[in-house]
Amino acid sequence: AQTVTQSQPEMSVQEAETVTLSCTYDTSESNYYLFWYKQPPSRQMILVIRQEAYKQQNATENRFSVNFQKAAKSFSLKISDSQLGDTAMYFCAFMKHDTAGGGADGLTFGKGTHLIIQP
Amino acid sequence: DAGVTQSPTHLIKTRGQHVTLRCSPISGHKSVSWYQQVLGQGPQFIFQYYEKEERGRGNFPDRFSARQFPNYSSELNVNALLLGDSALYLCASSLGFGGGAFFGQGTRLTVV
């Protein structure tokens, strides 16, 4: 079974600052996917960024980037030029590769980090 | 294009009753999964369906069941409701093969 650990229950930064959210995971799988999801107060879960474990290059999506360290089983999210709208719960998630498609075990989520962007 | 849609958005049920939650995936997505999110926690995986077959099941009792229809929509059924079943139930769809799951707005179930 996989586990995902987010060690920062809550973080607070000023608008326009850069913030890094931590995530570590434990798995015996060699091929898998990692994700960061954002859940604002509306409770809608939004996919922020995705990383394929077999790719060494770190994924980026505009102001969001990850630092993927496969050997250390670490997957942190960096948010640059933070904005008030970035205030939300952020969840790190793991999914093992399913050769038949679909992702047989679904997503395993961490407990989340509550990020607060102060004006 | 419409995203993942779930119905109803809110529901109040009494202990012992049965509930059916519905989910319509994004057009073209063949994979649907269900999650339970208790307040203050991350979502917990309940079921995964791909091409109308159950592909995975989380650690939930047999009171929980689901199915996927030919149009790839899905239902989650929960029998003999307990107070502890009160949660936000999330449905997600994807193309499969690790492409990233897209979530609906959830169904807030309250059991009294």
mmCIF file with all atom_site columns, N, CA and C in Angstrom, chain B residues 41-105:
data_model
loop_
_atom_site.group_PDB
_atom_site.id
_atom_site.type_symbol
_atom_site.label_atom_id
_atom_site.label_alt_id
_atom_site.label_comp_id
_atom_site.label_asym_id
_atom_site.label_entity_id
_atom_site.label_seq_id
_atom_site.pdbx_PDB_ins_code
_atom_site.Cartn_x
_atom_site.Cartn_y
_atom_site.Cartn_z
_atom_site.occupancy
_atom_site.B_iso_or_equiv
_atom_site.pdbx_formal_charge
_atom_site.auth_seq_id
_atom_site.auth_comp_id
_atom_site.auth_asym_id
_atom_site.auth_atom_id
_atom_site.pdbx_PDB_model_num
ATOM 1   N N  . GLN B 1 41  ? -9.978  16.070 6.342   1.00 0.00 ? 41  GLN B N  1
ATOM 2   C CA . GLN B 1 41  ? -9.133  14.984 5.850   1.00 0.00 ? 41  GLN B CA 1
ATOM 3   C C  . GLN B 1 41  ? -9.019  15.032 4.329   1.00 0.00 ? 41  GLN B C  1
ATOM 4   N N  . GLY B 1 42  ? -8.058  14.294 3.807   1.00 0.00 ? 42  GLY B N  1
ATOM 5   C CA . GLY B 1 42  ? -7.974  14.119 2.369   1.00 0.00 ? 42  GLY B CA 1
ATOM 6   C C  . GLY B 1 42  ? -8.992  13.094 1.908   1.00 0.00 ? 42  GLY B C  1
ATOM 7   N N  . PRO B 1 43  ? -9.371  13.119 0.642   1.00 0.00 ? 43  PRO B N  1
ATOM 8   C CA . PRO B 1 43  ? -10.328 12.128 0.125   1.00 0.00 ? 43  PRO B CA 1
ATOM 9   C C  . PRO B 1 43  ? -9.794  10.705 0.258   1.00 0.00 ? 43  PRO B C  1
ATOM 10  N N  . GLN B 1 44  ? -10.718 9.784  0.522   1.00 0.00 ? 44  GLN B N  1
ATOM 11  C CA . GLN B 1 44  ? -10.394 8.357  0.607   1.00 0.00 ? 44  GLN B CA 1
ATOM 12  C C  . GLN B 1 44  ? -11.037 7.632  -0.565  1.00 0.00 ? 44  GLN B C  1
ATOM 13  N N  . PHE B 1 45  ? -10.254 6.802  -1.231  1.00 0.00 ? 45  PHE B N  1
ATOM 14  C CA . PHE B 1 45  ? -10.700 6.083  -2.413  1.00 0.00 ? 45  PHE B CA 1
ATOM 15  C C  . PHE B 1 45  ? -11.734 5.030  -2.063  1.00 0.00 ? 45  PHE B C  1
ATOM 16  N N  . ILE B 1 46  ? -12.849 5.023  -2.820  1.00 0.00 ? 46  ILE B N  1
ATOM 17  C CA . ILE B 1 46  ? -13.891 4.027  -2.603  1.00 0.00 ? 46  ILE B CA 1
ATOM 18  C C  . ILE B 1 46  ? -13.917 3.017  -3.747  1.00 0.00 ? 46  ILE B C  1
ATOM 19  N N  . PHE B 1 47  ? -14.113 3.512  -4.977  1.00 0.00 ? 47  PHE B N  1
ATOM 20  C CA . PHE B 1 47  ? -14.232 2.627  -6.145  1.00 0.00 ? 47  PHE B CA 1
ATOM 21  C C  . PHE B 1 47  ? -13.585 3.270  -7.364  1.00 0.00 ? 47  PHE B C  1
ATOM 22  N N  . GLN B 1 48  ? -13.154 2.386  -8.275  1.00 0.00 ? 48  GLN B N  1
ATOM 23  C CA . GLN B 1 48  ? -12.664 2.804  -9.583  1.00 0.00 ? 48  GLN B CA 1
ATOM 24  C C  . GLN B 1 48  ? -13.354 1.951  -10.636 1.00 0.00 ? 48  GLN B C  1
ATOM 25  N N  . TYR B 1 49  ? -13.932 2.575  -11.636 1.00 0.00 ? 49  TYR B N  1
ATOM 26  C CA . TYR B 1 49  ? -14.513 1.881  -12.775 1.00 0.00 ? 49  TYR B CA 1
ATOM 27  C C  . TYR B 1 49  ? -13.844 2.373  -14.045 1.00 0.00 ? 49  TYR B C  1
ATOM 28  N N  . TYR B 1 50  ? -13.556 1.421  -14.920 1.00 0.00 ? 50  TYR B N  1
ATOM 29  C CA . TYR B 1 50  ? -12.967 1.746  -16.210 1.00 0.00 ? 50  TYR B CA 1
ATOM 30  C C  . TYR B 1 50  ? -13.618 0.859  -17.242 1.00 0.00 ? 50  TYR B C  1
ATOM 31  N N  . GLU B 1 51  ? -14.132 1.454  -18.270 1.00 0.00 ? 51  GLU B N  1
ATOM 32  C CA . GLU B 1 51  ? -14.835 0.717  -19.316 1.00 0.00 ? 51  GLU B CA 1
ATOM 33  C C  . GLU B 1 51  ? -15.905 -0.197 -18.721 1.00 0.00 ? 51  GLU B C  1
ATOM 34  N N  . LYS B 1 52  ? -16.623 0.341  -17.759 1.00 0.00 ? 52  LYS B N  1
ATOM 35  C CA . LYS B 1 52  ? -17.787 -0.308 -17.148 1.00 0.00 ? 52  LYS B CA 1
ATOM 36  C C  . LYS B 1 52  ? -17.451 -1.504 -16.265 1.00 0.00 ? 52  LYS B C  1
ATOM 37  N N  . GLU B 1 53  ? -16.181 -1.697 -15.988 1.00 0.00 ? 53  GLU B N  1
ATOM 38  C CA . GLU B 1 53  ? -15.785 -2.776 -15.096 1.00 0.00 ? 53  GLU B CA 1
ATOM 39  C C  . GLU B 1 53  ? -15.134 -2.197 -13.840 1.00 0.00 ? 53  GLU B C  1
ATOM 40  N N  . GLU B 1 54  ? -15.399 -2.836 -12.705 1.00 0.00 ? 54  GLU B N  1
ATOM 41  C CA . GLU B 1 54  ? -14.739 -2.404 -11.481 1.00 0.00 ? 54  GLU B CA 1
ATOM 42  C C  . GLU B 1 54  ? -13.260 -2.744 -11.554 1.00 0.00 ? 54  GLU B C  1
ATOM 43  N N  . ARG B 1 55  ? -12.431 -1.734 -11.389 1.00 0.00 ? 55  ARG B N  1
ATOM 44  C CA . ARG B 1 55  ? -10.986 -1.947 -11.496 1.00 0.00 ? 55  ARG B CA 1
ATOM 45  C C  . ARG B 1 55  ? -10.292 -1.863 -10.141 1.00 0.00 ? 55  ARG B C  1
ATOM 46  N N  . GLY B 1 56  ? -10.975 -1.272 -9.185  1.00 0.00 ? 56  GLY B N  1
ATOM 47  C CA . GLY B 1 56  ? -10.360 -1.162 -7.870  1.00 0.00 ? 56  GLY B CA 1
ATOM 48  C C  . GLY B 1 56  ? -11.402 -0.811 -6.819  1.00 0.00 ? 56  GLY B C  1
ATOM 49  N N  . ARG B 1 57  ? -11.098 -1.209 -5.601  1.00 0.00 ? 57  ARG B N  1
ATOM 50  C CA . ARG B 1 57  ? -11.998 -0.964 -4.484  1.00 0.00 ? 57  ARG B CA 1
ATOM 51  C C  . ARG B 1 57  ? -11.162 -0.597 -3.277  1.00 0.00 ? 57  ARG B C  1
ATOM 52  N N  . GLY B 1 58  ? -11.557 0.444  -2.585  1.00 0.00 ? 58  GLY B N  1
ATOM 53  C CA . GLY B 1 58  ? -10.855 0.848  -1.368  1.00 0.00 ? 58  GLY B CA 1
ATOM 54  C C  . GLY B 1 58  ? -11.364 0.079  -0.166  1.00 0.00 ? 58  GLY B C  1
ATOM 55  N N  . ASN B 1 59  ? -10.893 0.459  0.992   1.00 0.00 ? 59  ASN B N  1
ATOM 56  C CA . ASN B 1 59  ? -11.217 -0.242 2.232   1.00 0.00 ? 59  ASN B CA 1
ATOM 57  C C  . ASN B 1 59  ? -12.527 0.276  2.816   1.00 0.00 ? 59  ASN B C  1
ATOM 58  N N  . PHE B 1 60  ? -13.616 -0.058 2.149   1.00 0.00 ? 60  PHE B N  1
ATOM 59  C CA . PHE B 1 60  ? -14.951 0.344  2.589   1.00 0.00 ? 60  PHE B CA 1
ATOM 60  C C  . PHE B 1 60  ? -15.818 -0.909 2.718   1.00 0.00 ? 60  PHE B C  1
ATOM 61  N N  . PRO B 1 61  ? -16.794 -0.878 3.637   1.00 0.00 ? 61  PRO B N  1
ATOM 62  C CA . PRO B 1 61  ? -17.644 -2.070 3.849   1.00 0.00 ? 61  PRO B CA 1
ATOM 63  C C  . PRO B 1 61  ? -18.529 -2.358 2.650   1.00 0.00 ? 61  PRO B C  1
ATOM 64  N N  . ASP B 1 62  ? -19.109 -3.547 2.664   1.00 0.00 ? 62  ASP B N  1
ATOM 65  C CA . ASP B 1 62  ? -19.953 -3.991 1.553   1.00 0.00 ? 62  ASP B CA 1
ATOM 66  C C  . ASP B 1 62  ? -21.248 -3.186 1.427   1.00 0.00 ? 62  ASP B C  1
ATOM 67  N N  . ARG B 1 63  ? -21.521 -2.344 2.397   1.00 0.00 ? 63  ARG B N  1
ATOM 68  C CA . ARG B 1 63  ? -22.692 -1.457 2.286   1.00 0.00 ? 63  ARG B CA 1
ATOM 69  C C  . ARG B 1 63  ? -22.517 -0.476 1.121   1.00 0.00 ? 63  ARG B C  1
ATOM 70  N N  . PHE B 1 64  ? -21.282 -0.291 0.715   1.00 0.00 ? 64  PHE B N  1
ATOM 71  C CA . PHE B 1 64  ? -20.974 0.600  -0.404  1.00 0.00 ? 64  PHE B CA 1
ATOM 72  C C  . PHE B 1 64  ? -20.884 -0.234 -1.675  1.00 0.00 ? 64  PHE B C  1
ATOM 73  N N  . SER B 1 65  ? -21.585 0.225  -2.715  1.00 0.00 ? 65  SER B N  1
ATOM 74  C CA . SER B 1 65  ? -21.504 -0.441 -4.011  1.00 0.00 ? 65  SER B CA 1
ATOM 75  C C  . SER B 1 65  ? -21.608 0.617  -5.103  1.00 0.00 ? 65  SER B C  1
ATOM 76  N N  . ALA B 1 66  ? -21.211 0.256  -6.282  1.00 0.00 ? 66  ALA B N  1
ATOM 77  C CA . ALA B 1 66  ? -21.257 1.221  -7.393  1.00 0.00 ? 66  ALA B CA 1
ATOM 78  C C  . ALA B 1 66  ? -21.420 0.469  -8.699  1.00 0.00 ? 66  ALA B C  1
ATOM 79  N N  . ARG B 1 67  ? -21.726 1.215  -9.734  1.00 0.00 ? 67  ARG B N  1
ATOM 80  C CA . ARG B 1 67  ? -21.757 0.647  -11.067 1.00 0.00 ? 67  ARG B CA 1
ATOM 81  C C  . ARG B 1 67  ? -21.527 1.761  -12.084 1.00 0.00 ? 67  ARG B C  1
ATOM 82  N N  . GLN B 1 68  ? -21.118 1.346  -13.274 1.00 0.00 ? 68  GLN B N  1
ATOM 83  C CA . GLN B 1 68  ? -20.923 2.283  -14.376 1.00 0.00 ? 68  GLN B CA 1
ATOM 84  C C  . GLN B 1 68  ? -21.789 1.835  -15.535 1.00 0.00 ? 68  GLN B C  1
ATOM 85  N N  . PHE B 1 69  ? -22.451 2.779  -16.148 1.00 0.00 ? 69  PHE B N  1
ATOM 86  C CA . PHE B 1 69  ? -23.419 2.488  -17.204 1.00 0.00 ? 69  PHE B CA 1
ATOM 87  C C  . PHE B 1 69  ? -22.760 2.578  -18.588 1.00 0.00 ? 69  PHE B C  1
ATOM 88  N N  . PRO B 1 70  ? -23.458 2.083  -19.637 1.00 0.00 ? 70  PRO B N  1
ATOM 89  C CA . PRO B 1 70  ? -22.876 2.131  -20.990 1.00 0.00 ? 70  PRO B CA 1
ATOM 90  C C  . PRO B 1 70  ? -22.455 3.523  -21.428 1.00 0.00 ? 70  PRO B C  1
ATOM 91  N N  . ASN B 1 71  ? -23.107 4.578  -20.937 1.00 0.00 ? 71  ASN B N  1
ATOM 92  C CA . ASN B 1 71  ? -22.698 5.940  -21.302 1.00 0.00 ? 71  ASN B CA 1
ATOM 93  C C  . ASN B 1 71  ? -21.608 6.478  -20.382 1.00 0.00 ? 71  ASN B C  1
ATOM 94  N N  . TYR B 1 72  ? -21.051 5.608  -19.562 1.00 0.00 ? 72  TYR B N  1
ATOM 95  C CA . TYR B 1 72  ? -19.932 5.891  -18.641 1.00 0.00 ? 72  TYR B CA 1
ATOM 96  C C  . TYR B 1 72  ? -20.332 6.686  -17.401 1.00 0.00 ? 72  TYR B C  1
ATOM 97  N N  . SER B 1 73  ? -21.604 7.065  -17.260 1.00 0.00 ? 73  SER B N  1
ATOM 98  C CA . SER B 1 73  ? -22.037 7.658  -16.002 1.00 0.00 ? 73  SER B CA 1
ATOM 99  C C  . SER B 1 73  ? -21.988 6.590  -14.921 1.00 0.00 ? 73  SER B C  1
ATOM 100 N N  . SER B 1 74  ? -22.095 7.035  -13.678 1.00 0.00 ? 74  SER B N  1
ATOM 101 C CA . SER B 1 74  ? -21.896 6.081  -12.580 1.00 0.00 ? 74  SER B CA 1
ATOM 102 C C  . SER B 1 74  ? -22.815 6.412  -11.421 1.00 0.00 ? 74  SER B C  1
ATOM 103 N N  . GLU B 1 75  ? -23.111 5.406  -10.642 1.00 0.00 ? 75  GLU B N  1
ATOM 104 C CA . GLU B 1 75  ? -23.871 5.557  -9.404  1.00 0.00 ? 75  GLU B CA 1
ATOM 105 C C  . GLU B 1 75  ? -23.077 4.968  -8.252  1.00 0.00 ? 75  GLU B C  1
ATOM 106 N N  . LEU B 1 76  ? -23.163 5.624  -7.110  1.00 0.00 ? 76  LEU B N  1
ATOM 107 C CA . LEU B 1 76  ? -22.628 5.087  -5.861  1.00 0.00 ? 76  LEU B CA 1
ATOM 108 C C  . LEU B 1 76  ? -23.816 4.857  -4.941  1.00 0.00 ? 76  LEU B C  1
ATOM 109 N N  . ASN B 1 77  ? -23.930 3.649  -4.430  1.00 0.00 ? 77  ASN B N  1
ATOM 110 C CA . ASN B 1 77  ? -25.017 3.304  -3.524  1.00 0.00 ? 77  ASN B CA 1
ATOM 111 C C  . ASN B 1 77  ? -24.453 2.988  -2.148  1.00 0.00 ? 77  ASN B C  1
ATOM 112 N N  . VAL B 1 78  ? -25.137 3.481  -1.133  1.00 0.00 ? 78  VAL B N  1
ATOM 113 C CA . VAL B 1 78  ? -24.756 3.165  0.237   1.00 0.00 ? 78  VAL B CA 1
ATOM 114 C C  . VAL B 1 78  ? -26.006 2.701  0.970   1.00 0.00 ? 78  VAL B C  1
ATOM 115 N N  . ASN B 1 79  ? -25.944 1.480  1.507   1.00 0.00 ? 79  ASN B N  1
ATOM 116 C CA . ASN B 1 79  ? -27.066 0.912  2.264   1.00 0.00 ? 79  ASN B CA 1
ATOM 117 C C  . ASN B 1 79  ? -26.856 1.093  3.762   1.00 0.00 ? 79  ASN B C  1
ATOM 118 N N  . ALA B 1 80  ? -27.962 0.990  4.498   1.00 0.00 ? 80  ALA B N  1
ATOM 119 C CA . ALA B 1 80  ? -27.912 0.982  5.968   1.00 0.00 ? 80  ALA B CA 1
ATOM 120 C C  . ALA B 1 80  ? -27.023 2.100  6.489   1.00 0.00 ? 80  ALA B C  1
ATOM 121 N N  . LEU B 1 81  ? -27.366 3.318  6.136   1.00 0.00 ? 81  LEU B N  1
ATOM 122 C CA . LEU B 1 81  ? -26.529 4.470  6.458   1.00 0.00 ? 81  LEU B CA 1
ATOM 123 C C  . LEU B 1 81  ? -26.252 4.591  7.946   1.00 0.00 ? 81  LEU B C  1
ATOM 124 N N  . LEU B 1 82  ? -25.004 4.967  8.239   1.00 0.00 ? 82  LEU B N  1
ATOM 125 C CA . LEU B 1 82  ? -24.552 5.230  9.597   1.00 0.00 ? 82  LEU B CA 1
ATOM 126 C C  . LEU B 1 82  ? -24.214 6.709  9.721   1.00 0.00 ? 82  LEU B C  1
ATOM 127 N N  . LEU B 1 83  ? -24.204 7.197  10.957  1.00 0.00 ? 83  LEU B N  1
ATOM 128 C CA . LEU B 1 83  ? -23.831 8.601  11.172  1.00 0.00 ? 83  LEU B CA 1
ATOM 129 C C  . LEU B 1 83  ? -22.452 8.893  10.582  1.00 0.00 ? 83  LEU B C  1
ATOM 130 N N  . GLY B 1 84  ? -21.568 7.925  10.671  1.00 0.00 ? 84  GLY B N  1
ATOM 131 C CA . GLY B 1 84  ? -20.194 8.086  10.183  1.00 0.00 ? 84  GLY B CA 1
ATOM 132 C C  . GLY B 1 84  ? -20.072 8.163  8.674   1.00 0.00 ? 84  GLY B C  1
ATOM 133 N N  . ASP B 1 85  ? -21.174 7.918  7.968   1.00 0.00 ? 85  ASP B N  1
ATOM 134 C CA . ASP B 1 85  ? -21.144 8.051  6.507   1.00 0.00 ? 85  ASP B CA 1
ATOM 135 C C  . ASP B 1 85  ? -21.317 9.497  6.077   1.00 0.00 ? 85  ASP B C  1
ATOM 136 N N  . SER B 1 86  ? -21.594 10.373 7.009   1.00 0.00 ? 86  SER B N  1
ATOM 137 C CA . SER B 1 86  ? -21.720 11.801 6.696   1.00 0.00 ? 86  SER B CA 1
ATOM 138 C C  . SER B 1 86  ? -20.382 12.313 6.178   1.00 0.00 ? 86  SER B C  1
ATOM 139 N N  . ALA B 1 87  ? -20.395 12.848 4.972   1.00 0.00 ? 87  ALA B N  1
ATOM 140 C CA . ALA B 1 87  ? -19.152 13.279 4.330   1.00 0.00 ? 87  ALA B CA 1
ATOM 141 C C  . ALA B 1 87  ? -19.482 13.940 2.998   1.00 0.00 ? 87  ALA B C  1
ATOM 142 N N  . LEU B 1 88  ? -18.428 14.452 2.370   1.00 0.00 ? 88  LEU B N  1
ATOM 143 C CA . LEU B 1 88  ? -18.516 14.923 0.993   1.00 0.00 ? 88  LEU B CA 1
ATOM 144 C C  . LEU B 1 88  ? -18.095 13.764 0.094   1.00 0.00 ? 88  LEU B C  1
ATOM 145 N N  . TYR B 1 89  ? -18.949 13.397 -0.831  1.00 0.00 ? 89  TYR B N  1
ATOM 146 C CA . TYR B 1 89  ? -18.645 12.311 -1.757  1.00 0.00 ? 89  TYR B CA 1
ATOM 147 C C  . TYR B 1 89  ? -18.271 12.916 -3.109  1.00 0.00 ? 89  TYR B C  1
ATOM 148 N N  . LEU B 1 90  ? -17.075 12.599 -3.524  1.00 0.00 ? 90  LEU B N  1
ATOM 149 C CA . LEU B 1 90  ? -16.518 13.159 -4.749  1.00 0.00 ? 90  LEU B CA 1
ATOM 150 C C  . LEU B 1 90  ? -16.446 12.107 -5.836  1.00 0.00 ? 90  LEU B C  1
ATOM 151 N N  . CYS B 1 91  ? -16.811 12.524 -7.031  1.00 0.00 ? 91  CYS B N  1
ATOM 152 C CA . CYS B 1 91  ? -16.666 11.686 -8.212  1.00 0.00 ? 91  CYS B CA 1
ATOM 153 C C  . CYS B 1 91  ? -15.608 12.330 -9.094  1.00 0.00 ? 91  CYS B C  1
ATOM 154 N N  . ALA B 1 92  ? -14.781 11.510 -9.723  1.00 0.00 ? 92  ALA B N  1
ATOM 155 C CA . ALA B 1 92  ? -13.761 12.018 -10.631 1.00 0.00 ? 92  ALA B CA 1
ATOM 156 C C  . ALA B 1 92  ? -13.763 11.205 -11.909 1.00 0.00 ? 92  ALA B C  1
ATOM 157 N N  . SER B 1 93  ? -13.467 11.847 -13.021 1.00 0.00 ? 93  SER B N  1
ATOM 158 C CA . SER B 1 93  ? -13.347 11.105 -14.271 1.00 0.00 ? 93  SER B CA 1
ATOM 159 C C  . SER B 1 93  ? -11.984 11.384 -14.890 1.00 0.00 ? 93  SER B C  1
ATOM 160 N N  . SER B 1 94  ? -11.550 10.455 -15.706 1.00 0.00 ? 94  SER B N  1
ATOM 161 C CA . SER B 1 94  ? -10.277 10.614 -16.396 1.00 0.00 ? 94  SER B CA 1
ATOM 162 C C  . SER B 1 94  ? -10.267 9.786  -17.667 1.00 0.00 ? 94  SER B C  1
ATOM 163 N N  . LEU B 1 95  ? -9.278  10.048 -18.498 1.00 0.00 ? 95  LEU B N  1
ATOM 164 C CA . LEU B 1 95  ? -9.091  9.246  -19.699 1.00 0.00 ? 95  LEU B CA 1
ATOM 165 C C  . LEU B 1 95  ? -8.476  7.892  -19.352 1.00 0.00 ? 95  LEU B C  1
ATOM 166 N N  . GLY B 1 96  ? -7.934  7.796  -18.147 1.00 0.00 ? 96  GLY B N  1
ATOM 167 C CA . GLY B 1 96  ? -7.237  6.588  -17.736 1.00 0.00 ? 96  GLY B CA 1
ATOM 168 C C  . GLY B 1 96  ? -5.749  6.740  -17.949 1.00 0.00 ? 96  GLY B C  1
ATOM 169 N N  . PHE B 1 97  ? -5.001  5.732  -17.530 1.00 0.00 ? 97  PHE B N  1
ATOM 170 C CA . PHE B 1 97  ? -3.562  5.691  -17.748 1.00 0.00 ? 97  PHE B CA 1
ATOM 171 C C  . PHE B 1 97  ? -2.831  6.891  -17.145 1.00 0.00 ? 97  PHE B C  1
ATOM 172 N N  . GLY B 1 98  ? -3.271  7.296  -15.943 1.00 0.00 ? 98  GLY B N  1
ATOM 173 C CA . GLY B 1 98  ? -2.548  8.307  -15.189 1.00 0.00 ? 98  GLY B CA 1
ATOM 174 C C  . GLY B 1 98  ? -2.635  9.710  -15.721 1.00 0.00 ? 98  GLY B C  1
ATOM 175 N N  . GLY B 1 99  ? -3.649  9.988  -16.504 1.00 0.00 ? 99  GLY B N  1
ATOM 176 C CA . GLY B 1 99  ? -3.761  11.301 -17.109 1.00 0.00 ? 99  GLY B CA 1
ATOM 177 C C  . GLY B 1 99  ? -4.236  12.400 -16.197 1.00 0.00 ? 99  GLY B C  1
ATOM 178 N N  . GLY B 1 100 ? -4.560  12.046 -14.960 1.00 0.00 ? 100 GLY B N  1
ATOM 179 C CA . GLY B 1 100 ? -5.064  13.073 -14.060 1.00 0.00 ? 100 GLY B CA 1
ATOM 180 C C  . GLY B 1 100 ? -6.568  12.999 -13.985 1.00 0.00 ? 100 GLY B C  1
ATOM 181 N N  . ALA B 1 101 ? -7.094  12.996 -12.774 1.00 0.00 ? 101 ALA B N  1
ATOM 182 C CA . ALA B 1 101 ? -8.531  12.905 -12.565 1.00 0.00 ? 101 ALA B CA 1
ATOM 183 C C  . ALA B 1 101 ? -9.123  14.284 -12.374 1.00 0.00 ? 101 ALA B C  1
ATOM 184 N N  . PHE B 1 102 ? -10.312 14.484 -12.939 1.00 0.00 ? 102 PHE B N  1
ATOM 185 C CA . PHE B 1 102 ? -11.016 15.755 -12.837 1.00 0.00 ? 102 PHE B CA 1
ATOM 186 C C  . PHE B 1 102 ? -12.268 15.517 -12.001 1.00 0.00 ? 102 PHE B C  1
ATOM 187 N N  . PHE B 1 103 ? -12.421 16.348 -10.972 1.00 0.00 ? 103 PHE B N  1
ATOM 188 C CA . PHE B 1 103 ? -13.449 16.113 -9.976  1.00 0.00 ? 103 PHE B CA 1
ATOM 189 C C  . PHE B 1 103 ? -14.712 16.936 -10.217 1.00 0.00 ? 103 PHE B C  1
ATOM 190 N N  . GLY B 1 104 ? -15.828 16.370 -9.768  1.00 0.00 ? 104 GLY B N  1
ATOM 191 C CA . GLY B 1 104 ? -17.069 17.109 -9.696  1.00 0.00 ? 104 GLY B CA 1
ATOM 192 C C  . GLY B 1 104 ? -17.103 17.948 -8.428  1.00 0.00 ? 104 GLY B C  1
ATOM 193 N N  . GLN B 1 105 ? -18.203 18.639 -8.244  1.00 0.00 ? 105 GLN B N  1
ATOM 194 C CA . GLN B 1 105 ? -18.321 19.539 -7.085  1.00 0.00 ? 105 GLN B CA 1
ATOM 195 C C  . GLN B 1 105 ? -18.687 18.800 -5.815  1.00 0.00 ? 105 GLN B C  1
#
